[in-house]
Amino acid sequence: MRMIVRGARLLHTHGLSDVEVAEDGRIARVIPYDDQKEPPATGILIEAHGGLLSAPFVEPHIHLDTALTAGEPRPNASGTLWEGIACWTERKRTLTREDVIARATEVLRWQAAHGVLHVRTHCDITDPDLTALDALLEVRDRVRDFMTLQIVAFPQEGIVSFPGGEGLLREAVARGADVVGAIPHFEDTREDGVASLHTAFALAEEHGLRVDAHCDEIDDEQSRFVEVLATLAMRSGLRGRATASHTTAMGSYNGAYSYKLQRLLSRSGINLVSNPFANLGLQGRFDAYPKRRGLTQVKEMLAAGVNVAFGHDDVMDPWNALGTANPLQTALVGLYAAQLTGGDEVPLAFSMVTERAARVLGLAETEYGITAGAPASFVLLPAPTPEEAIRRQVRPRYVVSRGTVLAETPPAPTRLNWPGEPPSEVDFGRRLR
Ligand SMILES: [Zn+2]
């Protein structure tokens, strides 16, 4: 054996388990933990001490090309979407291959440390030189042995309304983008928006790719492109392979239309990605009080059987000056924003940055999960349950990718000198004295 993880808690399994990793970096078997049994003499031994062993975190929506540009060339003083776009337009002119590679790689390093091993990044391709795309394609190759990077050809300024937009989208796909993007609500007219989705789906079908559109990211209740996207997904060969990201207009739809939409979206098999950081910050900016929250219908769509995941979106860029690309932080903010605060709902937020996000990327069930034959890629969390991992915002003790330890975080409890008591350690676990 190459590695054994002893005494780990697995999701959906009672008791503790041992996970054995074969020399080829795949999981050989998962067996019940026996504390009487001696650990094997060879191979890497990881004692889990009852910690949760989960399949790795999955980031379904990030922008690695814009990441770490906050403040360049100037800070977004108002914090609005529109000033963010103005800042980015200025910064975009100075992009170089080295600049994009350095920033994207830095964020991927943070993600690896957090246990994110599968990432879908959007990449602005409304640039005649496609500088960022070429750089990200290079990064994808550099990390491919230990991380999955999917690149969405994202037409930030439009497909139909931007001069040469369709040509750039085609060129991005020809150069190797994994997923076709769109931004229908940003196109000049409703008709242009619909046409842009037809173009994106046709291109994806032609090349056997998936679709992931920034869709209805606006507080306008008249923005209804998600119904077009869902219908195209149903009628094309892309059922289950299409994603609508943001869909914040859904937070403003009336009850009758929402009901119709729930039925349509659940039939269509599309995925939704909600990005709570960006949209709590950017939406509702034109509202007086009461001010809308600007999120999609997370709870309602989950209840309707739609696959919904949480994405981090921006990391230290003109639209979000903060962030460390930490999926447990996304889950925490997302569960409050979407009011997934009921007893059974908190673990849902964990699934939205793991299993549900994996479905957005289309990771095969045989390639993702703690099961014999799957790649030995997982995170060992110093917490027994998803709820505890989110509540205490723990960092994985170990991140293992295909049988190799990629990141290790030693426990770092706080030493407390509580008056009248000997020094003790605090790690925010609930141990009553
Ligand atoms: Zn986005």
Coordinates of C-alpha atoms and ligand atoms in Angstrom, one line a residue:
M1 CA 0.0 0.0 0.0
R2 CA 1.1 3.5 -0.8
M3 CA -1.0 5.2 1.9
I4 CA -3.5 4.4 4.6
V5 CA -5.9 6.8 6.3
R6 CA -7.0 5.3 9.6
G7 CA -10.1 6.0 11.6
A8 CA -11.8 8.5 9.4
R9 CA -15.4 9.5 9.3
L10 CA -17.0 9.4 5.8
L11 CA -20.1 11.2 4.7
H12 CA -23.2 8.9 4.5
T13 CA -21.4 6.1 6.4
H14 CA -21.8 5.0 10.0
G15 CA -18.8 4.4 12.2
L16 CA -15.1 5.0 11.3
S17 CA -13.4 3.7 8.2
D18 CA -9.9 3.0 6.9
V19 CA -9.1 4.1 3.4
E20 CA -6.2 2.2 1.6
V21 CA -4.5 3.8 -1.3
A22 CA -2.8 1.6 -3.9
E23 CA 0.6 2.3 -5.6
D24 CA -1.2 3.7 -8.7
G25 CA -2.7 6.5 -6.6
R26 CA -6.2 5.1 -6.6
I27 CA -8.3 4.0 -3.6
A28 CA -7.8 0.2 -3.2
R29 CA -10.5 -0.3 -0.6
V30 CA -12.5 1.2 2.1
I31 CA -13.0 -1.0 5.2
P32 CA -14.4 -0.5 8.7
Y33 CA -11.8 0.8 11.2
D34 CA -10.5 -1.6 13.8
D35 CA -8.7 0.0 16.7
Q36 CA -7.2 -3.4 17.7
K37 CA -5.5 -3.9 14.4
E38 CA -1.9 -2.7 14.0
P39 CA -1.3 -0.2 11.2
P40 CA 0.7 -1.5 8.2
A41 CA 4.5 -1.2 8.5
T42 CA 5.0 0.4 5.1
G43 CA 3.5 3.3 3.2
I44 CA 2.3 6.7 4.5
L45 CA 0.1 6.4 7.6
I46 CA -2.4 9.2 8.3
E47 CA -4.3 8.9 11.6
A48 CA -7.6 10.7 11.1
H49 CA -8.7 10.6 14.8
G50 CA -12.3 10.6 13.7
G51 CA -11.9 13.6 11.4
L52 CA -14.2 13.9 8.3
L53 CA -12.6 12.5 5.1
S54 CA -14.3 14.1 2.2
A55 CA -13.9 14.1 -1.5
P56 CA -12.0 17.4 -2.4
F57 CA -13.7 20.7 -2.6
V58 CA -14.8 21.8 -6.1
E59 CA -14.8 25.5 -7.2
P60 CA -17.5 25.8 -9.9
H61 CA -17.1 29.5 -10.6
I62 CA -14.1 31.7 -10.2
H63 CA -12.3 34.3 -12.4
L64 CA -8.6 33.5 -12.3
D65 CA -7.8 36.1 -15.0
T66 CA -9.0 39.0 -12.9
A67 CA -8.0 37.7 -9.5
L68 CA -5.5 39.7 -7.4
T69 CA -5.9 42.9 -9.4
A70 CA -7.8 44.8 -6.8
G71 CA -6.5 48.4 -6.6
E72 CA -4.9 48.2 -10.1
P73 CA -4.8 50.8 -11.6
R74 CA -7.1 52.2 -8.9
P75 CA -9.4 50.9 -6.2
N76 CA -13.1 50.5 -7.0
A77 CA -14.2 53.3 -4.7
S78 CA -17.9 52.8 -4.8
G79 CA -17.7 48.9 -4.8
T80 CA -20.3 48.8 -7.6
L81 CA -20.4 46.4 -10.6
W82 CA -20.2 49.3 -13.0
E83 CA -17.1 51.0 -11.5
G84 CA -15.6 47.5 -11.3
I85 CA -16.1 47.1 -15.0
A86 CA -14.5 50.5 -15.6
C87 CA -11.4 49.5 -13.5
W88 CA -11.1 46.2 -15.2
T89 CA -11.3 47.8 -18.7
E90 CA -8.3 49.9 -17.7
R91 CA -6.4 47.0 -16.2
K92 CA -7.1 44.7 -19.1
R93 CA -5.0 46.9 -21.4
T94 CA -1.9 46.0 -19.4
L95 CA -2.4 42.2 -19.3
T96 CA 0.7 40.1 -20.1
R97 CA 1.1 36.4 -20.2
E98 CA 3.5 36.4 -17.2
D99 CA 1.1 38.6 -15.2
V100 CA -1.9 36.3 -15.7
I101 CA 0.1 33.1 -15.1
A102 CA 1.5 34.5 -11.8
R103 CA -1.8 35.6 -10.4
A104 CA -3.8 32.5 -11.5
T105 CA -1.1 30.2 -10.1
E106 CA -1.0 32.1 -6.8
V107 CA -4.8 31.6 -6.4
L108 CA -4.5 27.9 -7.4
R109 CA -1.9 27.5 -4.6
W110 CA -4.4 29.0 -2.1
Q111 CA -7.1 26.7 -3.4
A112 CA -4.8 23.6 -3.1
A113 CA -4.1 24.6 0.5
H114 CA -7.9 24.8 1.1
G115 CA -8.4 21.4 -0.5
V116 CA -9.9 22.6 -3.8
L117 CA -8.7 20.2 -6.5
H118 CA -11.2 20.8 -9.3
V119 CA -11.7 24.4 -10.5
R120 CA -13.9 26.0 -13.2
T121 CA -12.6 29.4 -14.1
H122 CA -14.1 31.9 -16.4
C123 CA -11.8 33.8 -18.7
D124 CA -12.7 37.1 -20.5
I125 CA -12.2 36.4 -24.2
T126 CA -13.4 39.8 -25.5
D127 CA -9.7 40.7 -26.1
P128 CA -8.5 40.4 -29.7
D129 CA -5.1 39.0 -28.5
L130 CA -6.7 36.4 -26.1
T131 CA -3.7 37.0 -23.8
A132 CA -5.5 35.8 -20.7
L133 CA -6.8 32.7 -22.4
D134 CA -3.5 31.6 -23.7
A135 CA -1.9 32.1 -20.3
L136 CA -4.7 30.1 -18.5
L137 CA -4.4 27.3 -21.1
E138 CA -0.7 27.1 -20.1
V139 CA -1.6 27.1 -16.4
R140 CA -4.1 24.3 -17.0
D141 CA -1.3 22.1 -18.5
R142 CA 1.1 22.9 -15.7
V143 CA -1.3 21.7 -13.0
R144 CA -3.1 18.9 -14.8
D145 CA -1.3 16.1 -12.9
F146 CA -2.8 17.2 -9.6
M147 CA -5.6 19.6 -10.2
T148 CA -8.4 19.9 -12.8
L149 CA -8.8 23.3 -14.4
Q150 CA -11.7 23.9 -16.7
I151 CA -11.6 27.2 -18.6
V152 CA -14.8 28.9 -19.7
A153 CA -14.6 31.1 -22.8
F154 CA -16.4 34.1 -21.2
P155 CA -17.4 36.9 -23.5
Q156 CA -17.5 39.6 -20.8
E157 CA -18.6 42.3 -23.3
G158 CA -21.0 40.2 -25.3
I159 CA -21.1 37.8 -28.3
V160 CA -23.6 39.6 -30.5
S161 CA -23.3 43.2 -29.3
F162 CA -19.5 43.2 -29.1
P163 CA -17.8 43.7 -32.5
G164 CA -16.2 40.4 -33.5
G165 CA -17.6 38.8 -30.4
E166 CA -18.7 35.5 -32.1
G167 CA -15.3 35.2 -33.9
L168 CA -13.4 35.6 -30.6
L169 CA -15.6 32.9 -29.0
R170 CA -15.0 30.5 -31.8
E171 CA -11.2 31.2 -31.7
A172 CA -11.2 30.6 -27.9
V173 CA -12.8 27.2 -28.4
A174 CA -10.4 26.4 -31.2
R175 CA -7.5 27.2 -28.9
G176 CA -8.8 24.8 -26.3
A177 CA -11.3 26.4 -23.9
D178 CA -13.3 23.6 -22.2
V179 CA -16.7 25.3 -21.8
V180 CA -18.6 27.9 -23.8
G181 CA -19.8 31.0 -22.0
A182 CA -22.3 33.8 -22.7
I183 CA -23.7 36.9 -21.0
P184 CA -27.2 37.3 -22.5
H185 CA -28.4 40.0 -20.1
F186 CA -25.5 42.3 -21.1
E187 CA -26.3 42.1 -24.8
D188 CA -27.9 45.2 -26.3
T189 CA -31.4 43.8 -26.7
R190 CA -33.5 40.9 -25.6
E191 CA -33.2 39.5 -29.1
D192 CA -29.4 39.8 -29.1
G193 CA -29.4 38.0 -25.7
V194 CA -31.5 35.1 -27.1
A195 CA -29.3 35.0 -30.3
S196 CA -26.1 34.8 -28.1
L197 CA -27.4 31.8 -26.3
H198 CA -28.2 30.0 -29.6
T199 CA -24.7 30.7 -30.7
A200 CA -23.2 29.4 -27.5
F201 CA -25.2 26.2 -27.6
A202 CA -24.6 25.6 -31.3
L203 CA -20.8 26.0 -30.7
A204 CA -20.8 23.7 -27.7
E205 CA -22.7 21.0 -29.6
E206 CA -20.4 21.3 -32.5
H207 CA -17.4 20.7 -30.3
G208 CA -18.9 18.4 -27.7
L209 CA -18.4 21.0 -24.9
R210 CA -20.5 22.2 -22.0
V211 CA -22.2 25.6 -21.6
D212 CA -21.8 28.0 -18.6
A213 CA -23.4 31.4 -19.0
H214 CA -23.3 34.4 -16.8
C215 CA -27.1 34.6 -16.9
D216 CA -29.5 37.3 -15.6
E217 CA -26.9 38.8 -13.2
I218 CA -29.0 41.9 -12.8
D219 CA -31.8 43.0 -10.5
D220 CA -34.2 43.5 -13.4
E221 CA -37.2 41.2 -13.0
Q222 CA -37.6 41.4 -16.8
S223 CA -34.3 39.6 -17.4
R224 CA -35.5 36.1 -18.2
F225 CA -32.7 34.4 -20.1
V226 CA -32.6 31.4 -17.8
E227 CA -35.8 30.1 -19.4
V228 CA -34.1 30.3 -22.8
L229 CA -31.0 28.5 -21.5
A230 CA -33.0 25.8 -19.9
T231 CA -35.1 25.2 -23.0
L232 CA -32.0 25.1 -25.2
A233 CA -30.5 22.6 -22.9
M234 CA -33.6 20.4 -23.1
R235 CA -33.9 20.5 -26.8
S236 CA -30.3 20.2 -27.7
G237 CA -27.9 17.4 -26.9
L238 CA -26.7 19.3 -23.8
R239 CA -29.2 18.1 -21.2
G240 CA -27.4 18.1 -17.9
R241 CA -24.3 19.8 -19.5
A242 CA -25.5 23.4 -19.1
T243 CA -25.1 25.8 -16.2
A244 CA -26.6 29.2 -15.5
S245 CA -24.4 31.2 -13.2
H246 CA -25.6 34.0 -10.9
T247 CA -29.3 34.2 -12.1
T248 CA -29.8 37.0 -9.6
A249 CA -32.8 38.4 -11.4
M250 CA -34.6 35.3 -10.0
G251 CA -34.5 37.0 -6.6
S252 CA -37.0 39.5 -8.1
Y253 CA -39.3 37.2 -10.0
N254 CA -43.0 37.1 -9.0
G255 CA -44.5 34.0 -7.5
A256 CA -46.4 32.8 -10.6
Y257 CA -43.4 33.1 -12.8
S258 CA -41.1 31.5 -10.2
Y259 CA -43.4 28.5 -10.0
K260 CA -43.4 28.0 -13.8
L261 CA -39.6 28.4 -13.8
Q262 CA -39.1 25.8 -11.0
R263 CA -40.9 23.2 -13.1
L264 CA -38.9 24.1 -16.3
L265 CA -35.5 24.1 -14.6
S266 CA -36.0 20.8 -12.9
R267 CA -37.1 19.2 -16.2
S268 CA -34.2 20.8 -18.1
G269 CA -31.5 19.2 -15.9
I270 CA -29.5 22.5 -15.9
N271 CA -27.2 23.5 -13.0
L272 CA -27.3 26.8 -11.2
V273 CA -24.3 28.4 -9.5
S274 CA -25.0 31.1 -6.9
N275 CA -22.1 33.4 -6.0
P276 CA -23.0 34.9 -2.7
F277 CA -19.9 37.1 -2.1
A278 CA -20.1 38.9 -5.4
N279 CA -23.9 39.3 -5.5
L280 CA -24.5 40.3 -1.9
G281 CA -21.9 43.0 -2.6
L282 CA -23.0 44.1 -6.1
Q283 CA -26.8 43.7 -6.3
G284 CA -29.5 45.9 -4.9
R285 CA -27.4 48.9 -5.6
F286 CA -30.3 50.8 -7.3
D287 CA -32.7 50.0 -4.5
A288 CA -33.9 52.3 -1.7
Y289 CA -35.1 50.3 1.4
P290 CA -36.4 47.6 1.3
K291 CA -33.2 46.5 -0.5
R292 CA -33.1 43.2 -2.4
R293 CA -30.6 40.6 -1.5
G294 CA -29.8 39.9 -5.1
L295 CA -29.4 36.2 -5.0
T296 CA -30.9 33.5 -7.0
Q297 CA -33.7 31.3 -5.5
V298 CA -31.3 28.8 -3.9
K299 CA -33.6 27.2 -1.4
E300 CA -36.6 27.0 -3.8
M301 CA -34.6 25.5 -6.7
L302 CA -33.0 22.9 -4.4
A303 CA -36.5 22.0 -3.2
A304 CA -37.6 21.7 -6.9
G305 CA -34.8 19.2 -7.5
V306 CA -32.4 21.5 -9.4
N307 CA -28.7 21.1 -8.8
V308 CA -27.5 24.3 -7.2
A309 CA -23.8 24.9 -6.2
F310 CA -22.0 27.8 -4.5
G311 CA -19.1 29.6 -6.2
H312 CA -16.6 32.0 -4.9
D313 CA -16.5 34.1 -8.1
D314 CA -14.1 37.1 -7.6
V315 CA -10.9 37.0 -5.4
M316 CA -9.3 40.4 -4.7
D317 CA -10.3 42.0 -8.0
P318 CA -12.4 45.1 -8.9
W319 CA -15.6 43.4 -7.9
N320 CA -14.5 41.9 -4.6
A321 CA -11.5 43.3 -2.8
L322 CA -11.4 40.4 -0.3
G323 CA -11.3 36.6 -0.3
T324 CA -8.8 33.8 -0.1
A325 CA -10.7 31.4 -2.4
N326 CA -11.8 29.3 0.6
P327 CA -14.8 27.1 -0.2
L328 CA -15.8 26.8 3.5
Q329 CA -16.1 30.6 3.7
T330 CA -18.3 30.5 0.5
A331 CA -20.5 27.8 2.1
L332 CA -20.8 29.9 5.4
V333 CA -21.7 33.1 3.6
G334 CA -23.9 31.3 1.1
L335 CA -25.9 29.4 3.8
Y336 CA -26.7 32.7 5.6
A337 CA -27.5 34.6 2.4
A338 CA -29.8 31.8 1.2
Q339 CA -31.2 31.1 4.7
L340 CA -30.1 27.5 4.6
T341 CA -30.0 27.7 8.4
G342 CA -32.4 24.9 9.4
G343 CA -31.0 21.8 11.1
D344 CA -30.9 19.6 8.0
E345 CA -29.9 22.5 5.7
V346 CA -26.4 23.3 6.9
P347 CA -24.9 20.1 5.4
L348 CA -26.5 21.1 2.1
A349 CA -24.2 24.1 2.0
F350 CA -21.2 21.7 2.3
S351 CA -22.6 19.6 -0.6
M352 CA -22.8 22.8 -2.7
V353 CA -19.0 23.2 -2.6
T354 CA -18.3 19.5 -3.0
E355 CA -20.7 16.9 -4.7
R356 CA -23.1 19.4 -6.2
A357 CA -20.2 21.5 -7.6
A358 CA -18.7 18.4 -9.0
R359 CA -21.9 17.8 -11.0
V360 CA -21.6 21.3 -12.4
L361 CA -18.1 20.4 -13.7
G362 CA -19.4 17.1 -14.9
L363 CA -16.9 15.1 -12.9
A364 CA -17.7 11.4 -13.4
E365 CA -18.9 9.5 -10.3
T366 CA -16.1 7.0 -10.8
E367 CA -13.6 9.9 -10.6
Y368 CA -14.9 11.8 -7.6
G369 CA -15.7 10.3 -4.2
I370 CA -14.2 8.1 -1.5
T371 CA -14.8 4.8 -3.2
A372 CA -12.7 1.9 -4.4
G373 CA -11.2 2.5 -7.8
A374 CA -11.6 6.3 -7.7
P375 CA -8.5 8.5 -7.6
A376 CA -7.2 8.9 -4.0
S377 CA -8.0 12.6 -3.9
F378 CA -9.5 13.8 -0.7
V379 CA -9.3 16.2 2.2
L380 CA -9.1 15.2 5.9
L381 CA -10.8 17.9 8.0
P382 CA -10.1 18.4 11.7
A383 CA -13.9 18.3 12.4
P384 CA -16.3 15.3 12.6
T385 CA -19.1 16.7 10.5
P386 CA -19.8 19.1 7.6
E387 CA -21.6 21.4 10.1
E388 CA -18.6 21.6 12.3
A389 CA -16.2 22.2 9.4
I390 CA -18.3 25.1 8.3
R391 CA -18.9 26.5 11.8
R392 CA -15.3 26.4 12.9
Q393 CA -14.0 27.3 9.4
V394 CA -11.3 24.7 9.6
R395 CA -8.5 24.2 7.1
P396 CA -7.9 20.6 6.0
R397 CA -5.3 18.8 8.0
Y398 CA -4.2 17.0 4.8
V399 CA -5.0 17.5 1.2
V400 CA -4.2 14.4 -0.9
S401 CA -4.3 14.5 -4.7
R402 CA -4.1 11.1 -6.5
G403 CA -2.3 9.5 -3.6
T404 CA 0.2 12.3 -2.9
V405 CA 0.0 14.7 0.0
L406 CA -0.3 18.1 -1.7
A407 CA -0.9 20.2 1.5
E408 CA -0.6 19.8 5.2
T409 CA -1.8 22.1 7.9
P410 CA -0.7 21.3 11.5
P411 CA -3.3 22.0 14.1
A412 CA -2.8 25.4 15.7
P413 CA -5.0 25.7 18.8
T414 CA -4.9 29.0 20.8
R415 CA -3.3 28.8 24.2
L416 CA -5.5 30.4 26.8
N417 CA -4.4 31.7 30.2
W418 CA -7.8 31.8 31.8
P419 CA -7.5 33.5 35.2
G420 CA -7.5 31.0 38.1
E421 CA -6.9 27.9 35.8
P422 CA -3.8 26.3 34.4
P423 CA -3.1 27.2 30.7
S424 CA -5.4 25.4 28.3
E425 CA -6.0 25.1 24.5
V426 CA -9.0 26.4 22.6
D427 CA -9.9 25.2 19.2
F428 CA -13.6 26.2 19.3
G429 CA -14.8 22.6 19.7
R430 CA -17.8 22.3 22.1
R431 CA -16.2 20.5 25.1
L432 CA -17.9 21.7 28.2
R433 CA -15.8 21.6 31.4
Ligands
ZN1 ZN -18.6 35.4 -12.6

